[in-house]
Amino acid sequence: MWRRDESVRPAAGGPSAGVGKGPDQAGGPGQRTAAEGRRPGRDVVDIGKSVVIKGELNGCEDLTIEGRVEGKIELRQNVLTIGPNGKIKAEVFAKSVVVLGEVTGNVTATEKVDIRDNGAVDGDIIAPRVAIAEGAHFRGSVDMQTGAAGPAKADAKTAVAKPEPKAAQAAAR
Amino acid sequence: MDATTFGTLGDRLLRLGARRADSGLGLRVDRDSPESAVFPTRGLGRFVSYVSKRDAPTIVDLGPVVGANVSYFGEQLGCKLIVEDLFADLERVAHQVQQKEIELVSAINGRLDHQPGSADGVLCWDLFDYLDQPSAESLARQVIQVLKPGGAAFSLFGGSNSGAERYTKYAIVDGEHLEHRPYKATRGKGRVWGSRDVFKLFHGLTIGETYLLKIQIREMLFRKPQAAAQV
């Protein structure tokens, strides 16, 4: 059948496919396609570093971006990973966001935002959990109390009214 | 007044009045060490006690992002934290070949473009030690403007200038301890601020608390008077 370690093809291996399940995800001769390599029940898609997307990107699969995306990314039920080569200029909505590359724009996650070493975010983060590694760059606001389901605030530099932060936190526990 | 002099009456009175916040703790105290070290703090605790009483507080952090601080203010205290990292701006200016004062002040002018009266607290850390007079005055005006009435600003002022080219990240260990994490910079601290100069700088705010640490750092808390609400 398929080998587990090939379930996610590294983007560095060449310009991998765009989003989705089309035949353009196929690798070179002798390689398995991403679709063949996926584990059942957990789809992961790569956007290779030569890929540029301008517009809206929606989906219900985990996604790793090594290329450039400008516009809007919505993966509300899935994990979005911005790889070390990834450059995003977009509003991002996802379940979890892991940043190893560069993001310019607001990031909203229902679970967690994780900015790793050398990752950079210029924008506002709304998420119940935020982890920022030493060596990461961040400029913007972090709001861990507001419900992350809604869209990010258009201008986070204005005064914000937030619903019962501590009570909500206590209730969640 | 020569800002490098610590012998003015105001300074002496301040030193006498300042409470020793770090006595009796056997923590590493080597402020010339390039490595991280943990130091006690009293001012931070007071700052937190001020802002945590407020409803859904917003804190503006002028320093670089520190994961521990994001967790502390965001998760533990339920604050909204806005990270500005003005040290990155200083570094960018310092990289310009022919640096002049006007360049620094122009980088600082209008930098805090928040709505006036929108922040419950401002964490200045030791940023003012790296600024010249015009840019410090500009920044102080912006800090005063961005604070809500009753809001607090927390700032550190060094008692000496080692000349070392580094900035420091201040990571909150707990409400009573800060980890100082030096990191490489193109420029060192510019000046030592006398207390009288600090008072002038933050004219319009009241001096809430002042603590003089053994490591010759003054922690100062400023508060915006409630009466300023109508201004």
PDB file of N, CA and C in Angstrom, chain A residues 34-125:
ATOM      1  N   ALA A  34       0.270  13.093  -4.014  1.00  0.00           N
ATOM      2  CA  ALA A  34      -0.099  13.463  -2.653  1.00  0.00           C
ATOM      3  C   ALA A  34      -1.382  12.767  -2.246  1.00  0.00           C
ATOM      4  N   ALA A  35      -2.290  12.651  -3.213  1.00  0.00           N
ATOM      5  CA  ALA A  35      -3.571  12.012  -2.904  1.00  0.00           C
ATOM      6  C   ALA A  35      -3.359  10.555  -2.508  1.00  0.00           C
ATOM      7  N   GLU A  36      -2.436   9.871  -3.209  1.00  0.00           N
ATOM      8  CA  GLU A  36      -2.167   8.468  -2.873  1.00  0.00           C
ATOM      9  C   GLU A  36      -1.512   8.357  -1.502  1.00  0.00           C
ATOM     10  N   GLY A  37      -0.664   9.370  -1.184  1.00  0.00           N
ATOM     11  CA  GLY A  37       0.117   9.275   0.038  1.00  0.00           C
ATOM     12  C   GLY A  37      -0.617   9.684   1.291  1.00  0.00           C
ATOM     13  N   ARG A  38      -1.776  10.263   1.163  1.00  0.00           N
ATOM     14  CA  ARG A  38      -2.472  10.755   2.340  1.00  0.00           C
ATOM     15  C   ARG A  38      -2.995   9.655   3.224  1.00  0.00           C
ATOM     16  N   ARG A  39      -2.945   9.958   4.477  1.00  0.00           N
ATOM     17  CA  ARG A  39      -3.558   9.034   5.423  1.00  0.00           C
ATOM     18  C   ARG A  39      -5.062   9.219   5.383  1.00  0.00           C
ATOM     19  N   PRO A  40      -5.783   8.158   5.464  1.00  0.00           N
ATOM     20  CA  PRO A  40      -7.226   8.304   5.443  1.00  0.00           C
ATOM     21  C   PRO A  40      -7.696   9.108   6.655  1.00  0.00           C
ATOM     22  N   GLY A  41      -8.585  10.037   6.440  1.00  0.00           N
ATOM     23  CA  GLY A  41      -9.155  10.801   7.538  1.00  0.00           C
ATOM     24  C   GLY A  41      -8.362  12.040   7.880  1.00  0.00           C
ATOM     25  N   ARG A  42      -7.157  12.185   7.336  1.00  0.00           N
ATOM     26  CA  ARG A  42      -6.403  13.406   7.635  1.00  0.00           C
ATOM     27  C   ARG A  42      -5.664  13.855   6.376  1.00  0.00           C
ATOM     28  N   ASP A  43      -6.314  14.730   5.649  1.00  0.00           N
ATOM     29  CA  ASP A  43      -5.711  15.185   4.405  1.00  0.00           C
ATOM     30  C   ASP A  43      -4.744  16.328   4.667  1.00  0.00           C
ATOM     31  N   VAL A  44      -3.613  16.275   4.018  1.00  0.00           N
ATOM     32  CA  VAL A  44      -2.629  17.346   4.111  1.00  0.00           C
ATOM     33  C   VAL A  44      -2.220  17.722   2.695  1.00  0.00           C
ATOM     34  N   VAL A  45      -2.224  19.005   2.425  1.00  0.00           N
ATOM     35  CA  VAL A  45      -1.892  19.474   1.081  1.00  0.00           C
ATOM     36  C   VAL A  45      -0.743  20.462   1.175  1.00  0.00           C
ATOM     37  N   ASP A  46       0.113  20.437   0.212  1.00  0.00           N
ATOM     38  CA  ASP A  46       1.225  21.380   0.170  1.00  0.00           C
ATOM     39  C   ASP A  46       1.013  22.382  -0.959  1.00  0.00           C
ATOM     40  N   ILE A  47       1.430  23.609  -0.694  1.00  0.00           N
ATOM     41  CA  ILE A  47       1.560  24.577  -1.784  1.00  0.00           C
ATOM     42  C   ILE A  47       3.051  24.863  -1.897  1.00  0.00           C
ATOM     43  N   GLY A  48       3.608  24.479  -2.995  1.00  0.00           N
ATOM     44  CA  GLY A  48       5.053  24.541  -3.165  1.00  0.00           C
ATOM     45  C   GLY A  48       5.582  25.963  -3.252  1.00  0.00           C
ATOM     46  N   LYS A  49       6.879  26.088  -3.116  1.00  0.00           N
ATOM     47  CA  LYS A  49       7.440  27.431  -2.979  1.00  0.00           C
ATOM     48  C   LYS A  49       7.429  28.240  -4.268  1.00  0.00           C
ATOM     49  N   SER A  50       7.173  27.606  -5.400  1.00  0.00           N
ATOM     50  CA  SER A  50       7.084  28.382  -6.646  1.00  0.00           C
ATOM     51  C   SER A  50       5.646  28.799  -6.944  1.00  0.00           C
ATOM     52  N   VAL A  51       4.737  28.379  -6.087  1.00  0.00           N
ATOM     53  CA  VAL A  51       3.322  28.648  -6.356  1.00  0.00           C
ATOM     54  C   VAL A  51       2.907  29.998  -5.779  1.00  0.00           C
ATOM     55  N   VAL A  52       2.223  30.788  -6.582  1.00  0.00           N
ATOM     56  CA  VAL A  52       1.687  32.072  -6.137  1.00  0.00           C
ATOM     57  C   VAL A  52       0.164  32.033  -6.294  1.00  0.00           C
ATOM     58  N   ILE A  53      -0.525  32.339  -5.218  1.00  0.00           N
ATOM     59  CA  ILE A  53      -1.992  32.357  -5.280  1.00  0.00           C
ATOM     60  C   ILE A  53      -2.466  33.737  -4.876  1.00  0.00           C
ATOM     61  N   LYS A  54      -3.310  34.322  -5.711  1.00  0.00           N
ATOM     62  CA  LYS A  54      -3.922  35.607  -5.357  1.00  0.00           C
ATOM     63  C   LYS A  54      -5.428  35.400  -5.356  1.00  0.00           C
ATOM     64  N   GLY A  55      -6.014  35.653  -4.223  1.00  0.00           N
ATOM     65  CA  GLY A  55      -7.456  35.474  -4.131  1.00  0.00           C
ATOM     66  C   GLY A  55      -7.845  34.782  -2.847  1.00  0.00           C
ATOM     67  N   GLU A  56      -8.928  34.047  -2.899  1.00  0.00           N
ATOM     68  CA  GLU A  56      -9.445  33.388  -1.705  1.00  0.00           C
ATOM     69  C   GLU A  56      -9.112  31.915  -1.728  1.00  0.00           C
ATOM     70  N   LEU A  57      -8.687  31.413  -0.596  1.00  0.00           N
ATOM     71  CA  LEU A  57      -8.300  30.012  -0.511  1.00  0.00           C
ATOM     72  C   LEU A  57      -9.128  29.374   0.599  1.00  0.00           C
ATOM     73  N   ASN A  58     -10.019  28.476   0.232  1.00  0.00           N
ATOM     74  CA  ASN A  58     -10.867  27.794   1.219  1.00  0.00           C
ATOM     75  C   ASN A  58     -10.592  26.310   1.169  1.00  0.00           C
ATOM     76  N   GLY A  59     -10.872  25.631   2.239  1.00  0.00           N
ATOM     77  CA  GLY A  59     -10.705  24.190   2.195  1.00  0.00           C
ATOM     78  C   GLY A  59     -11.053  23.517   3.494  1.00  0.00           C
ATOM     79  N   CYS A  60     -11.055  22.206   3.447  1.00  0.00           N
ATOM     80  CA  CYS A  60     -11.310  21.434   4.659  1.00  0.00           C
ATOM     81  C   CYS A  60     -10.241  20.344   4.777  1.00  0.00           C
ATOM     82  N   GLU A  61      -9.017  20.735   4.495  1.00  0.00           N
ATOM     83  CA  GLU A  61      -7.877  19.826   4.655  1.00  0.00           C
ATOM     84  C   GLU A  61      -6.754  20.624   5.318  1.00  0.00           C
ATOM     85  N   ASP A  62      -5.912  19.939   6.039  1.00  0.00           N
ATOM     86  CA  ASP A  62      -4.730  20.603   6.569  1.00  0.00           C
ATOM     87  C   ASP A  62      -3.871  21.056   5.388  1.00  0.00           C
ATOM     88  N   LEU A  63      -3.241  22.197   5.560  1.00  0.00           N
ATOM     89  CA  LEU A  63      -2.522  22.778   4.431  1.00  0.00           C
ATOM     90  C   LEU A  63      -1.163  23.315   4.868  1.00  0.00           C
ATOM     91  N   THR A  64      -0.167  23.024   4.071  1.00  0.00           N
ATOM     92  CA  THR A  64       1.159  23.610   4.288  1.00  0.00           C
ATOM     93  C   THR A  64       1.491  24.504   3.107  1.00  0.00           C
ATOM     94  N   ILE A  65       1.849  25.735   3.411  1.00  0.00           N
ATOM     95  CA  ILE A  65       2.143  26.682   2.339  1.00  0.00           C
ATOM     96  C   ILE A  65       3.624  27.031   2.361  1.00  0.00           C
ATOM     97  N   GLU A  66       4.284  26.755   1.282  1.00  0.00           N
ATOM     98  CA  GLU A  66       5.685  27.159   1.122  1.00  0.00           C
ATOM     99  C   GLU A  66       5.797  28.274   0.090  1.00  0.00           C
ATOM    100  N   GLY A  67       4.715  28.532  -0.601  1.00  0.00           N
ATOM    101  CA  GLY A  67       4.733  29.557  -1.640  1.00  0.00           C
ATOM    102  C   GLY A  67       4.184  30.877  -1.140  1.00  0.00           C
ATOM    103  N   ARG A  68       3.588  31.629  -2.055  1.00  0.00           N
ATOM    104  CA  ARG A  68       3.033  32.942  -1.708  1.00  0.00           C
ATOM    105  C   ARG A  68       1.521  32.913  -1.873  1.00  0.00           C
ATOM    106  N   VAL A  69       0.863  33.494  -0.913  1.00  0.00           N
ATOM    107  CA  VAL A  69      -0.589  33.630  -1.015  1.00  0.00           C
ATOM    108  C   VAL A  69      -0.969  35.061  -0.652  1.00  0.00           C
ATOM    109  N   GLU A  70      -1.748  35.669  -1.491  1.00  0.00           N
ATOM    110  CA  GLU A  70      -2.252  37.021  -1.202  1.00  0.00           C
ATOM    111  C   GLU A  70      -3.766  36.996  -1.277  1.00  0.00           C
ATOM    112  N   GLY A  71      -4.415  37.478  -0.260  1.00  0.00           N
ATOM    113  CA  GLY A  71      -5.881  37.506  -0.281  1.00  0.00           C
ATOM    114  C   GLY A  71      -6.468  37.043   1.027  1.00  0.00           C
ATOM    115  N   LYS A  72      -7.062  35.857   1.023  1.00  0.00           N
ATOM    116  CA  LYS A  72      -7.736  35.359   2.219  1.00  0.00           C
ATOM    117  C   LYS A  72      -7.615  33.840   2.277  1.00  0.00           C
ATOM    118  N   ILE A  73      -7.346  33.343   3.459  1.00  0.00           N
ATOM    119  CA  ILE A  73      -7.234  31.887   3.626  1.00  0.00           C
ATOM    120  C   ILE A  73      -8.228  31.451   4.696  1.00  0.00           C
ATOM    121  N   GLU A  74      -9.053  30.499   4.370  1.00  0.00           N
ATOM    122  CA  GLU A  74     -10.019  29.981   5.349  1.00  0.00           C
ATOM    123  C   GLU A  74      -9.930  28.468   5.424  1.00  0.00           C
ATOM    124  N   LEU A  75      -9.474  27.991   6.557  1.00  0.00           N
ATOM    125  CA  LEU A  75      -9.443  26.545   6.832  1.00  0.00           C
ATOM    126  C   LEU A  75      -9.980  26.373   8.255  1.00  0.00           C
ATOM    127  N   ARG A  76     -11.208  26.672   8.431  1.00  0.00           N
ATOM    128  CA  ARG A  76     -11.746  26.822   9.791  1.00  0.00           C
ATOM    129  C   ARG A  76     -11.708  25.540  10.612  1.00  0.00           C
ATOM    130  N   GLN A  77     -11.656  24.405   9.947  1.00  0.00           N
ATOM    131  CA  GLN A  77     -11.629  23.146  10.691  1.00  0.00           C
ATOM    132  C   GLN A  77     -10.258  22.471  10.632  1.00  0.00           C
ATOM    133  N   ASN A  78      -9.267  23.170  10.120  1.00  0.00           N
ATOM    134  CA  ASN A  78      -7.998  22.488   9.853  1.00  0.00           C
ATOM    135  C   ASN A  78      -6.780  23.303  10.273  1.00  0.00           C
ATOM    136  N   VAL A  79      -5.657  22.614  10.154  1.00  0.00           N
ATOM    137  CA  VAL A  79      -4.384  23.221  10.553  1.00  0.00           C
ATOM    138  C   VAL A  79      -3.717  23.844   9.327  1.00  0.00           C
ATOM    139  N   LEU A  80      -3.311  25.082   9.477  1.00  0.00           N
ATOM    140  CA  LEU A  80      -2.576  25.760   8.415  1.00  0.00           C
ATOM    141  C   LEU A  80      -1.135  25.936   8.876  1.00  0.00           C
ATOM    142  N   THR A  81      -0.217  25.472   8.070  1.00  0.00           N
ATOM    143  CA  THR A  81       1.204  25.647   8.379  1.00  0.00           C
ATOM    144  C   THR A  81       1.837  26.535   7.314  1.00  0.00           C
ATOM    145  N   ILE A  82       2.446  27.613   7.759  1.00  0.00           N
ATOM    146  CA  ILE A  82       3.195  28.464   6.830  1.00  0.00           C
ATOM    147  C   ILE A  82       4.643  28.015   6.944  1.00  0.00           C
ATOM    148  N   GLY A  83       5.121  27.367   5.926  1.00  0.00           N
ATOM    149  CA  GLY A  83       6.477  26.831   5.970  1.00  0.00           C
ATOM    150  C   GLY A  83       7.529  27.921   5.953  1.00  0.00           C
ATOM    151  N   PRO A  84       8.783  27.546   6.144  1.00  0.00           N
ATOM    152  CA  PRO A  84       9.870  28.528   6.210  1.00  0.00           C
ATOM    153  C   PRO A  84       9.973  29.390   4.958  1.00  0.00           C
ATOM    154  N   ASN A  85       9.541  28.869   3.820  1.00  0.00           N
ATOM    155  CA  ASN A  85       9.592  29.656   2.585  1.00  0.00           C
ATOM    156  C   ASN A  85       8.276  30.371   2.285  1.00  0.00           C
ATOM    157  N   GLY A  86       7.289  30.131   3.088  1.00  0.00           N
ATOM    158  CA  GLY A  86       5.971  30.686   2.830  1.00  0.00           C
ATOM    159  C   GLY A  86       5.896  32.177   3.107  1.00  0.00           C
ATOM    160  N   LYS A  87       5.224  32.891   2.225  1.00  0.00           N
ATOM    161  CA  LYS A  87       5.015  34.336   2.418  1.00  0.00           C
ATOM    162  C   LYS A  87       3.550  34.630   2.174  1.00  0.00           C
ATOM    163  N   ILE A  88       2.899  35.058   3.210  1.00  0.00           N
ATOM    164  CA  ILE A  88       1.450  35.236   3.164  1.00  0.00           C
ATOM    165  C   ILE A  88       1.116  36.696   3.368  1.00  0.00           C
ATOM    166  N   LYS A  89       0.304  37.229   2.489  1.00  0.00           N
ATOM    167  CA  LYS A  89      -0.284  38.554   2.712  1.00  0.00           C
ATOM    168  C   LYS A  89      -1.778  38.339   2.670  1.00  0.00           C
ATOM    169  N   ALA A  90      -2.322  37.978   3.776  1.00  0.00           N
ATOM    170  CA  ALA A  90      -3.728  37.570   3.747  1.00  0.00           C
ATOM    171  C   ALA A  90      -4.341  37.611   5.130  1.00  0.00           C
ATOM    172  N   GLU A  91      -5.656  37.662   5.143  1.00  0.00           N
ATOM    173  CA  GLU A  91      -6.417  37.422   6.356  1.00  0.00           C
ATOM    174  C   GLU A  91      -6.506  35.908   6.493  1.00  0.00           C
ATOM    175  N   VAL A  92      -6.183  35.414   7.655  1.00  0.00           N
ATOM    176  CA  VAL A  92      -6.133  33.964   7.828  1.00  0.00           C
ATOM    177  C   VAL A  92      -7.146  33.531   8.889  1.00  0.00           C
ATOM    178  N   PHE A  93      -7.936  32.540   8.561  1.00  0.00           N
ATOM    179  CA  PHE A  93      -8.857  31.925   9.522  1.00  0.00           C
ATOM    180  C   PHE A  93      -8.602  30.427   9.486  1.00  0.00           C
ATOM    181  N   ALA A  94      -8.311  29.834  10.631  1.00  0.00           N
ATOM    182  CA  ALA A  94      -8.056  28.394  10.654  1.00  0.00           C
ATOM    183  C   ALA A  94      -8.297  27.871  12.060  1.00  0.00           C
ATOM    184  N   LYS A  95      -8.272  26.568  12.182  1.00  0.00           N
ATOM    185  CA  LYS A  95      -8.390  25.977  13.516  1.00  0.00           C
ATOM    186  C   LYS A  95      -7.093  26.228  14.278  1.00  0.00           C
ATOM    187  N   SER A  96      -5.991  25.881  13.648  1.00  0.00           N
ATOM    188  CA  SER A  96      -4.663  26.138  14.214  1.00  0.00           C
ATOM    189  C   SER A  96      -3.758  26.686  13.124  1.00  0.00           C
ATOM    190  N   VAL A  97      -2.874  27.561  13.518  1.00  0.00           N
ATOM    191  CA  VAL A  97      -1.940  28.129  12.545  1.00  0.00           C
ATOM    192  C   VAL A  97      -0.520  28.001  13.100  1.00  0.00           C
ATOM    193  N   VAL A  98       0.343  27.409  12.319  1.00  0.00           N
ATOM    194  CA  VAL A  98       1.754  27.299  12.688  1.00  0.00           C
ATOM    195  C   VAL A  98       2.549  28.149  11.697  1.00  0.00           C
ATOM    196  N   VAL A  99       3.333  29.074  12.218  1.00  0.00           N
ATOM    197  CA  VAL A  99       4.046  30.006  11.335  1.00  0.00           C
ATOM    198  C   VAL A  99       5.555  29.789  11.450  1.00  0.00           C
ATOM    199  N   LEU A 100       6.133  29.368  10.352  1.00  0.00           N
ATOM    200  CA  LEU A 100       7.598  29.297  10.268  1.00  0.00           C
ATOM    201  C   LEU A 100       8.118  30.302   9.240  1.00  0.00           C
ATOM    202  N   GLY A 101       7.237  30.808   8.425  1.00  0.00           N
ATOM    203  CA  GLY A 101       7.605  31.786   7.402  1.00  0.00           C
ATOM    204  C   GLY A 101       7.109  33.170   7.773  1.00  0.00           C
ATOM    205  N   GLU A 102       6.580  33.881   6.782  1.00  0.00           N
ATOM    206  CA  GLU A 102       6.164  35.271   7.009  1.00  0.00           C
ATOM    207  C   GLU A 102       4.674  35.444   6.750  1.00  0.00           C
ATOM    208  N   VAL A 103       4.038  36.098   7.665  1.00  0.00           N
ATOM    209  CA  VAL A 103       2.615  36.404   7.497  1.00  0.00           C
ATOM    210  C   VAL A 103       2.397  37.897   7.717  1.00  0.00           C
ATOM    211  N   THR A 104       1.769  38.527   6.759  1.00  0.00           N
ATOM    212  CA  THR A 104       1.329  39.910   6.935  1.00  0.00           C
ATOM    213  C   THR A 104      -0.188  39.912   6.808  1.00  0.00           C
ATOM    214  N   GLY A 105      -0.827  40.198   7.900  1.00  0.00           N
ATOM    215  CA  GLY A 105      -2.291  40.168   7.907  1.00  0.00           C
ATOM    216  C   GLY A 105      -2.783  39.606   9.233  1.00  0.00           C
ATOM    217  N   ASN A 106      -4.053  39.736   9.454  1.00  0.00           N
ATOM    218  CA  ASN A 106      -4.622  39.260  10.721  1.00  0.00           C
ATOM    219  C   ASN A 106      -4.817  37.750  10.702  1.00  0.00           C
ATOM    220  N   VAL A 107      -4.555  37.141  11.839  1.00  0.00           N
ATOM    221  CA  VAL A 107      -4.661  35.686  11.955  1.00  0.00           C
ATOM    222  C   VAL A 107      -5.684  35.352  13.039  1.00  0.00           C
ATOM    223  N   THR A 108      -6.677  34.597  12.673  1.00  0.00           N
ATOM    224  CA  THR A 108      -7.698  34.188  13.640  1.00  0.00           C
ATOM    225  C   THR A 108      -7.727  32.664  13.687  1.00  0.00           C
ATOM    226  N   ALA A 109      -7.582  32.108  14.875  1.00  0.00           N
ATOM    227  CA  ALA A 109      -7.596  30.650  15.023  1.00  0.00           C
ATOM    228  C   ALA A 109      -8.537  30.276  16.156  1.00  0.00           C
ATOM    229  N   THR A 110      -9.259  29.206  15.959  1.00  0.00           N
ATOM    230  CA  THR A 110     -10.186  28.771  17.020  1.00  0.00           C
ATOM    231  C   THR A 110      -9.458  27.975  18.094  1.00  0.00           C
ATOM    232  N   GLU A 111      -8.273  27.464  17.770  1.00  0.00           N
ATOM    233  CA  GLU A 111      -7.523  26.717  18.778  1.00  0.00           C
ATOM    234  C   GLU A 111      -6.208  27.371  19.160  1.00  0.00           C
ATOM    235  N   LYS A 112      -5.294  27.488  18.213  1.00  0.00           N
ATOM    236  CA  LYS A 112      -3.956  27.945  18.598  1.00  0.00           C
ATOM    237  C   LYS A 112      -3.214  28.603  17.438  1.00  0.00           C
ATOM    238  N   VAL A 113      -2.426  29.597  17.786  1.00  0.00           N
ATOM    239  CA  VAL A 113      -1.458  30.163  16.840  1.00  0.00           C
ATOM    240  C   VAL A 113      -0.070  29.938  17.422  1.00  0.00           C
ATOM    241  N   ASP A 114       0.788  29.396  16.613  1.00  0.00           N
ATOM    242  CA  ASP A 114       2.126  29.024  17.066  1.00  0.00           C
ATOM    243  C   ASP A 114       3.146  29.670  16.125  1.00  0.00           C
ATOM    244  N   ILE A 115       3.862  30.692  16.620  1.00  0.00           N
ATOM    245  CA  ILE A 115       4.899  31.328  15.798  1.00  0.00           C
ATOM    246  C   ILE A 115       6.234  30.741  16.223  1.00  0.00           C
ATOM    247  N   ARG A 116       6.821  30.005  15.331  1.00  0.00           N
ATOM    248  CA  ARG A 116       8.074  29.318  15.647  1.00  0.00           C
ATOM    249  C   ARG A 116       9.275  30.231  15.418  1.00  0.00           C
ATOM    250  N   ASP A 117      10.423  29.733  15.831  1.00  0.00           N
ATOM    251  CA  ASP A 117      11.674  30.461  15.666  1.00  0.00           C
ATOM    252  C   ASP A 117      11.839  30.876  14.196  1.00  0.00           C
ATOM    253  N   ASN A 118      12.145  32.135  13.978  1.00  0.00           N
ATOM    254  CA  ASN A 118      12.299  32.732  12.643  1.00  0.00           C
ATOM    255  C   ASN A 118      10.974  32.967  11.921  1.00  0.00           C
ATOM    256  N   GLY A 119       9.894  32.554  12.517  1.00  0.00           N
ATOM    257  CA  GLY A 119       8.593  32.892  11.952  1.00  0.00           C
ATOM    258  C   GLY A 119       8.296  34.364  12.213  1.00  0.00           C
ATOM    259  N   ALA A 120       7.514  34.971  11.337  1.00  0.00           N
ATOM    260  CA  ALA A 120       7.219  36.400  11.495  1.00  0.00           C
ATOM    261  C   ALA A 120       5.754  36.682  11.194  1.00  0.00           C
ATOM    262  N   VAL A 121       5.138  37.427  12.065  1.00  0.00           N
ATOM    263  CA  VAL A 121       3.744  37.833  11.846  1.00  0.00           C
ATOM    264  C   VAL A 121       3.635  39.341  12.061  1.00  0.00           C
ATOM    265  N   ASP A 122       3.135  40.023  11.069  1.00  0.00           N
ATOM    266  CA  ASP A 122       2.788  41.437  11.196  1.00  0.00           C
ATOM    267  C   ASP A 122       1.287  41.531  11.036  1.00  0.00           C
ATOM    268  N   GLY A 123       0.606  41.615  12.131  1.00  0.00           N
ATOM    269  CA  GLY A 123      -0.847  41.653  12.084  1.00  0.00           C
ATOM    270  C   GLY A 123      -1.399  41.308  13.448  1.00  0.00           C
ATOM    271  N   ASP A 124      -2.694  41.221  13.524  1.00  0.00           N
ATOM    272  CA  ASP A 124      -3.331  40.969  14.811  1.00  0.00           C
ATOM    273  C   ASP A 124      -3.740  39.508  14.925  1.00  0.00           C
ATOM    274  N   ILE A 125      -3.524  38.970  16.101  1.00  0.00           N
ATOM    275  CA  ILE A 125      -3.831  37.558  16.338  1.00  0.00           C
ATOM    276  C   ILE A 125      -5.018  37.458  17.279  1.00  0.00           C
TER     277      ILE A 125
END
